XYZ file of C-alpha atoms in Angstrom:
540
model
C -48.290 -121.828 41.929
C -47.553 -125.319 40.688
C -50.381 -127.259 39.074
C -51.474 -130.103 41.375
C -51.879 -133.577 39.968
C -55.400 -134.657 39.034
C -57.249 -136.299 41.887
C -60.914 -137.281 41.942
C -62.845 -137.402 45.183
C -66.538 -137.824 45.954
C -67.897 -134.395 46.844
C -70.168 -135.873 49.512
C -68.154 -138.795 50.908
C -70.708 -140.508 53.150
C -68.520 -142.728 55.306
C -71.026 -145.480 56.149
C -74.703 -146.309 55.933
C -76.128 -147.226 59.329
C -79.684 -147.555 58.044
C -81.602 -150.655 59.108
C -83.263 -152.166 56.018
C -85.626 -155.096 55.626
C -86.030 -157.265 52.551
C -89.110 -156.258 50.598
C -88.797 -158.946 47.934
C -86.294 -160.960 45.933
C -88.497 -160.705 42.869
C -87.730 -158.500 39.856
C -83.935 -158.842 40.273
C -81.456 -161.076 38.418
C -77.857 -161.144 37.204
C -76.829 -160.870 33.580
C -73.636 -160.286 31.598
C -72.585 -157.464 29.332
C -69.200 -157.197 27.668
C -67.789 -159.782 30.044
C -69.001 -158.064 33.210
C -71.851 -158.963 35.534
C -74.779 -156.568 35.391
C -77.709 -156.234 37.792
C -80.879 -156.617 35.779
C -83.908 -154.939 37.370
C -87.345 -155.361 35.875
C -88.902 -151.889 35.546
C -91.999 -153.000 37.480
C -89.690 -153.191 40.507
C -89.421 -149.405 40.493
C -93.203 -148.979 40.604
C -93.503 -151.569 43.360
C -90.756 -149.928 45.410
C -92.087 -146.381 44.959
C -95.609 -147.552 45.830
C -94.366 -149.165 49.057
C -91.980 -146.373 50.067
C -94.503 -143.559 49.587
C -97.073 -145.560 51.533
C -94.737 -146.226 54.462
C -93.452 -142.682 54.688
C -97.030 -141.352 54.819
C -97.927 -143.385 57.911
C -94.708 -144.158 59.805
C -91.772 -142.206 61.235
C -88.178 -143.229 61.781
C -87.747 -144.552 65.330
C -85.074 -141.959 66.125
C -87.489 -139.127 65.305
C -90.124 -140.582 67.640
C -87.523 -140.971 70.410
C -86.576 -137.296 70.068
C -90.198 -136.210 70.450
C -90.715 -138.516 73.435
C -87.629 -137.108 75.167
C -89.368 -133.719 75.410
C -91.828 -135.209 77.913
C -89.013 -135.985 80.357
C -87.021 -132.775 79.907
C -87.387 -130.531 82.978
C -86.431 -127.519 80.834
C -89.330 -128.097 78.414
C -92.352 -125.838 78.843
C -95.887 -127.137 79.446
C -96.712 -126.174 75.888
C -93.652 -128.057 74.574
C -94.838 -131.170 76.391
C -98.445 -130.719 75.289
C -97.379 -130.541 71.637
C -95.001 -133.495 72.040
C -97.704 -135.670 73.600
C -100.203 -134.812 70.883
C -97.629 -135.604 68.204
C -96.834 -138.983 69.763
C -100.531 -139.833 69.884
C -100.822 -138.693 66.278
C -98.009 -141.046 65.263
C -99.722 -143.890 67.122
C -102.993 -143.313 65.245
C -101.289 -142.913 61.854
C -99.331 -146.149 62.329
C -102.608 -148.062 61.900
C -102.264 -147.226 58.184
C -105.611 -145.465 57.707
C -105.113 -141.783 58.562
C -101.818 -140.317 57.289
C -99.494 -138.456 59.641
C -100.259 -135.078 58.071
C -103.088 -133.864 55.849
C -100.480 -132.339 53.513
C -99.210 -135.664 52.223
C -96.665 -133.707 50.256
C -94.871 -133.540 46.975
C -93.464 -136.983 46.219
C -89.713 -136.480 45.929
C -87.295 -139.214 44.859
C -83.510 -138.885 44.921
C -81.681 -141.863 43.431
C -78.191 -143.076 42.586
C -78.159 -145.646 39.802
C -75.038 -147.754 39.449
C -73.577 -147.945 35.944
C -73.984 -151.739 36.048
C -77.708 -151.594 36.790
C -79.938 -152.157 33.772
C -83.701 -151.650 33.646
C -84.245 -151.209 29.902
C -86.981 -148.655 30.555
C -87.731 -145.050 31.453
C -87.094 -145.179 35.201
C -88.847 -141.854 35.747
C -92.045 -143.246 34.266
C -92.082 -146.395 36.379
C -91.251 -144.542 39.592
C -94.033 -142.067 38.791
C -96.452 -144.955 38.308
C -95.686 -146.168 41.820
C -96.291 -142.682 43.226
C -99.556 -142.530 41.281
C -100.746 -145.802 42.780
C -99.975 -144.719 46.337
C -101.770 -141.397 46.127
C -104.799 -142.671 44.214
C -105.275 -145.827 46.302
C -104.499 -144.514 49.806
C -106.205 -141.871 51.978
C -103.744 -139.203 50.860
C -104.209 -135.734 49.403
C -103.665 -134.412 45.910
C -101.694 -131.183 46.340
C -100.161 -130.642 42.885
C -101.684 -127.981 40.661
C -100.886 -127.942 36.951
C -100.983 -124.753 34.816
C -102.732 -124.392 31.462
C -101.474 -120.871 30.961
C -99.729 -118.379 33.224
C -102.840 -117.787 35.331
C -105.116 -120.797 34.881
C -104.405 -123.980 36.779
C -106.118 -127.091 38.117
C -105.394 -129.816 40.642
C -103.843 -132.761 38.803
C -106.058 -135.224 40.702
C -103.190 -137.698 41.127
C -100.536 -135.747 43.054
C -98.320 -136.038 39.994
C -95.921 -134.836 38.792
C -93.363 -136.129 41.263
C -89.904 -134.607 41.636
C -87.392 -137.273 40.581
C -83.611 -136.912 40.298
C -81.478 -139.885 39.234
C -77.678 -139.709 39.336
C -75.262 -142.072 37.563
C -72.765 -143.679 39.949
C -70.315 -146.609 39.866
C -71.319 -150.110 40.866
C -74.195 -152.576 40.748
C -76.584 -151.046 43.265
C -79.569 -148.706 42.908
C -80.011 -146.438 45.961
C -83.034 -144.296 46.799
C -84.245 -141.623 49.171
C -88.021 -141.036 49.131
C -89.388 -137.848 50.708
C -92.948 -136.644 51.239
C -92.391 -132.887 51.483
C -95.271 -130.684 52.577
C -95.734 -127.113 51.408
C -95.356 -125.535 54.842
C -91.829 -126.797 55.445
C -90.827 -126.463 51.769
C -91.793 -122.787 51.885
C -89.252 -122.185 54.647
C -86.314 -123.087 52.393
C -84.259 -119.944 51.894
C -81.195 -118.997 49.859
C -78.962 -116.063 50.787
C -76.230 -114.877 48.434
C -73.517 -113.717 50.812
C -69.789 -112.979 50.538
C -66.505 -113.965 52.169
C -67.168 -111.247 54.764
C -69.732 -113.535 56.426
C -67.127 -116.187 57.200
C -66.088 -115.174 60.709
C -67.427 -116.950 63.817
C -69.218 -113.911 65.222
C -70.844 -112.823 61.942
C -71.822 -116.315 60.817
C -73.381 -117.344 64.129
C -75.315 -114.075 64.426
C -76.491 -114.436 60.824
C -77.707 -118.010 61.340
C -79.621 -117.277 64.558
C -81.298 -114.273 62.956
C -82.494 -116.453 60.068
C -83.704 -119.190 62.437
C -85.785 -116.614 64.335
C -87.429 -115.726 61.045
C -88.465 -119.348 60.439
C -91.296 -118.860 62.893
C -93.726 -121.698 63.572
C -95.600 -121.991 60.272
C -93.679 -125.124 59.243
C -94.639 -127.096 62.394
C -91.751 -127.242 64.863
C -89.901 -128.849 66.537
C -87.705 -128.738 63.424
C -84.766 -130.629 62.058
C -82.821 -127.588 60.792
C -80.358 -127.896 57.910
C -77.852 -125.162 57.034
C -75.420 -125.310 54.106
C -72.607 -122.767 53.723
C -71.009 -122.647 50.305
C -71.801 -124.571 47.154
C -70.700 -124.586 43.546
C -73.993 -122.909 42.625
C -77.204 -121.777 44.273
C -78.878 -124.962 43.040
C -76.090 -127.090 44.520
C -76.548 -125.404 47.893
C -80.297 -125.878 48.045
C -80.137 -129.494 46.912
C -77.703 -130.143 49.770
C -80.083 -128.401 52.208
C -82.918 -130.711 51.248
C -80.833 -133.869 51.546
C -79.276 -132.729 54.817
C -82.722 -132.070 56.316
C -83.588 -135.692 55.475
C -80.420 -136.808 57.354
C -78.926 -138.164 54.143
C -75.561 -136.560 54.902
C -75.320 -137.501 58.568
C -72.141 -139.538 58.082
C -70.078 -136.941 56.271
C -66.554 -136.359 57.634
C -65.972 -133.626 60.209
C -63.345 -131.687 58.248
C -62.605 -130.598 54.711
C -59.527 -131.172 52.566
C -57.666 -129.746 49.551
C -59.952 -131.623 47.168
C -63.103 -129.859 48.363
C -65.045 -132.563 50.142
C -68.203 -131.648 52.047
C -68.138 -131.909 55.818
C -70.273 -131.350 58.910
C -69.299 -128.884 61.625
C -70.673 -130.687 64.657
C -69.325 -128.191 67.203
C -71.134 -125.343 65.463
C -74.256 -127.491 65.225
C -74.364 -127.885 69.011
C -73.845 -124.171 69.540
C -76.597 -123.195 67.084
C -79.033 -125.766 68.502
C -78.571 -124.333 71.992
C -79.064 -120.788 70.706
C -82.139 -121.761 68.660
C -83.789 -123.322 71.679
C -83.141 -120.188 73.726
C -85.156 -118.017 71.320
C -88.372 -118.797 73.221
C -90.651 -119.891 70.363
C -90.504 -123.516 71.435
C -92.628 -126.279 69.967
C -95.095 -123.826 68.380
C -96.512 -122.075 71.484
C -93.561 -120.964 73.572
C -90.800 -122.899 75.258
C -87.514 -124.596 74.462
C -88.059 -126.939 71.545
C -87.975 -124.899 68.346
C -85.509 -127.511 67.035
C -84.755 -131.150 67.724
C -81.357 -130.933 66.043
C -79.267 -128.881 63.622
C -77.074 -129.999 60.738
C -74.482 -127.608 59.315
C -72.604 -128.559 56.168
C -69.731 -126.663 54.587
C -69.145 -126.866 50.824
C -66.538 -125.400 48.462
C -67.571 -122.189 46.693
C -66.677 -119.864 43.844
C -64.429 -117.105 45.175
C -66.986 -114.451 44.240
C -69.948 -116.260 45.836
C -70.899 -117.525 49.253
C -74.398 -119.014 49.037
C -76.032 -119.953 52.322
C -79.064 -122.211 52.357
C -81.421 -122.883 55.248
C -84.270 -125.374 55.349
C -86.209 -127.592 57.723
C -87.823 -130.942 58.001
C -90.867 -130.364 60.187
C -92.446 -132.487 62.888
C -93.928 -134.570 60.034
C -90.418 -135.805 59.233
C -91.168 -138.133 56.306
C -88.059 -139.668 54.755
C -87.263 -143.264 53.860
C -84.303 -144.913 52.151
C -84.287 -147.984 49.911
C -81.930 -149.921 47.671
C -81.906 -152.612 45.027
C -78.990 -155.027 44.811
C -78.303 -158.623 43.777
C -79.975 -159.880 46.972
C -83.299 -158.148 46.296
C -85.228 -154.971 47.005
C -84.610 -153.451 50.432
C -86.410 -150.654 52.236
C -85.706 -148.742 55.438
C -87.382 -150.102 58.547
C -89.626 -147.425 60.043
C -91.279 -147.437 63.471
C -94.544 -149.416 63.320
C -95.305 -149.110 67.059
C -94.628 -145.493 68.077
C -97.018 -145.836 71.001
C -94.318 -147.731 72.900
C -92.530 -144.418 73.406
C -95.440 -142.847 75.318
C -94.790 -143.326 79.050
C -97.756 -144.822 80.906
C -97.983 -141.821 83.232
C -98.585 -139.612 80.187
C -101.319 -141.898 78.898
C -103.150 -141.236 82.166
C -102.431 -137.523 81.894
C -105.838 -135.865 82.281
C -104.704 -132.288 82.819
C -107.276 -129.885 81.428
C -106.178 -126.286 81.579
C -108.081 -125.277 78.456
C -110.841 -122.686 78.338
C -113.914 -124.192 76.685
C -115.449 -122.128 73.867
C -118.932 -122.905 72.506
C -118.898 -122.168 68.776
C -122.649 -122.771 68.511
C -123.181 -119.311 69.975
C -123.506 -116.179 67.802
C -120.212 -114.651 66.693
C -120.595 -111.634 68.993
C -120.860 -113.982 71.998
C -117.800 -115.962 70.886
C -115.817 -112.743 70.588
C -117.000 -111.488 73.984
C -115.740 -114.729 75.572
C -112.366 -114.702 73.788
C -111.664 -111.103 74.818
C -111.617 -112.175 78.484
C -108.424 -114.212 78.019
C -104.814 -113.217 77.287
C -102.735 -114.395 74.369
C -101.200 -117.784 75.062
C -104.409 -119.156 76.570
C -105.155 -122.742 75.585
C -108.674 -123.276 74.271
C -111.002 -126.202 73.643
C -113.406 -125.459 70.783
C -116.737 -127.206 70.209
C -119.203 -126.445 67.429
C -119.249 -125.484 63.744
C -116.224 -124.146 61.841
C -115.896 -123.133 58.179
C -112.856 -124.443 56.292
C -111.436 -122.200 53.565
C -107.886 -121.644 52.326
C -105.936 -120.027 49.459
C -108.113 -120.404 46.349
C -111.365 -120.091 48.294
C -110.132 -116.800 49.772
C -109.284 -115.539 46.295
C -112.775 -116.415 45.086
C -114.410 -114.710 48.054
C -112.358 -111.592 47.364
C -113.662 -111.619 43.781
C -117.175 -111.348 45.230
C -116.195 -108.320 47.267
C -114.537 -106.775 44.219
C -117.804 -107.098 42.276
C -119.908 -105.749 45.147
C -121.571 -109.042 46.096
C -120.393 -109.109 49.703
C -119.215 -112.051 51.755
C -121.421 -115.098 52.310
C -122.996 -115.416 55.746
C -120.959 -118.490 56.620
C -117.769 -116.382 56.632
C -119.392 -113.958 59.067
C -121.138 -116.374 61.424
C -118.402 -118.940 62.069
C -114.665 -119.159 62.700
C -112.567 -119.784 59.579
C -110.128 -122.696 59.638
C -107.342 -122.588 57.069
C -106.978 -126.238 56.076
C -107.225 -128.742 53.234
C -108.169 -132.329 54.132
C -106.803 -135.623 52.932
C -109.266 -138.181 51.572
C -111.868 -139.505 54.001
C -111.449 -143.201 54.878
C -114.489 -145.422 54.550
C -116.688 -145.297 57.623
C -115.027 -142.224 59.134
C -116.345 -138.643 59.271
C -113.050 -137.091 58.172
C -109.664 -137.714 56.669
C -106.494 -136.273 58.196
C -107.306 -132.601 58.628
C -104.616 -130.409 60.168
C -104.105 -126.652 59.709
C -102.223 -124.966 56.902
C -99.920 -121.930 57.097
C -101.827 -118.847 58.204
C -99.481 -116.304 56.635
C -100.655 -117.025 53.090
C -104.067 -115.586 53.980
C -102.679 -112.413 55.607
C -103.492 -110.129 52.634
C -107.214 -110.905 52.987
C -107.677 -110.312 56.713
C -108.267 -106.553 56.914
C -110.581 -106.615 53.874
C -112.634 -109.561 55.104
C -112.880 -108.288 58.691
C -113.971 -104.846 57.494
C -116.824 -106.652 55.750
C -117.792 -108.652 58.839
C -115.960 -111.903 58.046
C -112.945 -113.837 59.363
C -113.334 -112.404 62.849
C -112.034 -115.655 64.321
C -109.330 -117.411 62.284
C -107.716 -120.767 63.048
C -104.474 -121.988 61.450
C -100.811 -122.620 62.222
C -97.810 -120.330 62.478
C -97.064 -116.714 63.224
C -98.575 -113.856 61.218
C -97.681 -110.396 59.974
C -98.176 -107.119 61.798
C -100.996 -106.357 59.339
C -103.064 -109.159 60.894
C -102.447 -107.892 64.439
C -103.453 -104.389 63.328
C -106.608 -105.673 61.616
C -107.681 -107.681 64.669
C -107.233 -104.636 66.917
C -109.130 -102.462 64.459
C -112.047 -104.827 63.857
C -112.189 -106.831 67.100
C -110.912 -110.097 65.671
C -108.799 -113.022 66.903
C -106.293 -115.425 65.444
C -106.180 -118.839 67.114
C -103.266 -121.187 66.603
C -103.915 -124.848 65.999
C -101.114 -127.361 66.503
C -99.359 -127.946 63.206
C -98.820 -131.637 62.520
C -101.362 -133.831 64.360
C -103.809 -134.224 61.473
C -104.648 -137.841 62.295
C -105.516 -137.015 65.925
C -107.741 -134.134 64.840
C -109.572 -136.348 62.349
C -110.096 -139.281 64.688
C -110.877 -137.490 67.940
C -112.037 -133.940 67.277
C -113.744 -133.626 63.872
C -117.200 -135.197 64.006
C -118.715 -134.156 60.679
C -117.539 -132.708 57.360
C -119.952 -131.103 54.885
C -119.046 -129.616 51.501
C -120.403 -126.051 51.269
C -119.045 -124.484 48.083
C -116.552 -124.811 45.220
C -116.505 -128.637 44.915
C -114.353 -128.345 41.801
C -111.453 -127.154 43.989
C -110.978 -130.529 45.669
C -109.063 -130.067 48.933
C -109.321 -126.278 48.419
C -113.141 -126.344 48.531
C -115.141 -124.711 51.343
C -116.349 -127.119 54.030
C -118.383 -126.862 57.205
C -117.060 -129.090 59.966
C -118.340 -129.927 63.427
C -115.604 -130.163 66.059
C -115.502 -131.316 69.663
C -112.814 -130.224 72.135
C -110.666 -128.989 69.245
C -107.361 -127.692 70.728
C -106.189 -124.157 69.952
C -104.310 -121.219 71.483
C -105.043 -117.479 71.394
C -102.138 -116.041 69.399
C -103.454 -112.604 68.322
C -106.208 -110.812 70.209
C -108.501 -107.823 69.722
C -106.239 -105.569 71.780
C -103.213 -105.667 69.477
C -101.287 -108.379 71.318
C -99.243 -110.970 69.396
C -98.158 -113.999 71.431
C -94.960 -114.572 69.454
C -93.751 -111.021 69.955
C -93.982 -111.682 73.691
C -92.043 -114.950 73.775
C -89.216 -114.320 71.283
C -86.042 -113.286 73.118
């Protein structure tokens, strides 16, 4: 085999940038000269200013295209009632968040920054530090949540209290422009990123398509569908594959070419994307509670690979699709224009939509009465909850288990009230609650049988599907798991949560135990006391 001549090609040749930007400022930018060439001089404070603005915008506003995709569900005759219910709630959530007070989701995410810095851009500073300062200012000054825990040893950790550290990657590229992608990535969707180390044997149409659909079924609903699904086949390493998954889920690679070449460029397979999207939406899971809309779209990217490896990566961007691009050039600092008026996509007939098919549950009653009411209704029933709920999630559950391990027993509040797995964002001035949506139920699965056997957690509220162990425990102990819509944290805070009271573990911040009062809080029966699991019924 003759040795080919050297040829360099961009691995990810994005053909054009169709992003609509607006000018943030002309400050901080000037031209200079070095070695006879013009250089773009950027004052380091520009990076803090840009990061501060970008992380603010992405916490409260969506891209217009994302909002349009959600709104289209309302007019789709193939969408289920539950699909449309979720879509309408999410549109109303976007409308509330766009006021800039309550963020779109209570999990305001890990701040992630992907950047390409032209070789002729000079800041004269540690760019990571100044970008981090901007992230710091956003999270400490806005009604966002601190989700980052920092370890002191292998087992001891504490919330950082600032949401730092951020994840920042800066790549050196040609030119005089500094390009950015800012992402607020929540834990629920991040936890659905998966890497599979496969082989050449997977690369046939029948095997690959079957493999992909099987993995999409396993995504479940814990990451708040409808999803933007990203699939990457190949990669020069596992890390390369998963980085591409993350960027693809943020639509960064939308304008890749549609075919490969001898030099190994990345490409999108749009025909396969359409086929997989159709198959995904035939699974039956729908937009969280049965129906068509498990996914809004699918992106499938093919990369070169080592002959002995065939990594496959799968990831999602959830309904809280928070991505924003920006750039710095000689004309100033530019940032992607997001949708500031998402309410314009809600048809008037849906604003007047007063359908009320929910069963009303009074949570002020004793637990035995609540259970006796819930047992009358099948899985899939929509509920409207009013009364007190206890909020407790990962660390609080671990601490409660420690009490059982030492023979103390569970506190009465775990026995007398439903348990809501959630962690709130900061409470805005003058409001009873900050954004306060559910977290992923599956993380609490190991505690359910133990807690229910001790009289607690008999009614649980969270998002996503759960393990067979939870179904078995509920049948054994007479418990229920209720699904709350994943994503509409601003709606829940503004319209349904009337009071928030700290009960225990204040040092845990958003992981503390709270008592909240809710009114007409929406939920669905997903697991009942008879051994029925809603998702096992709807998945085809």
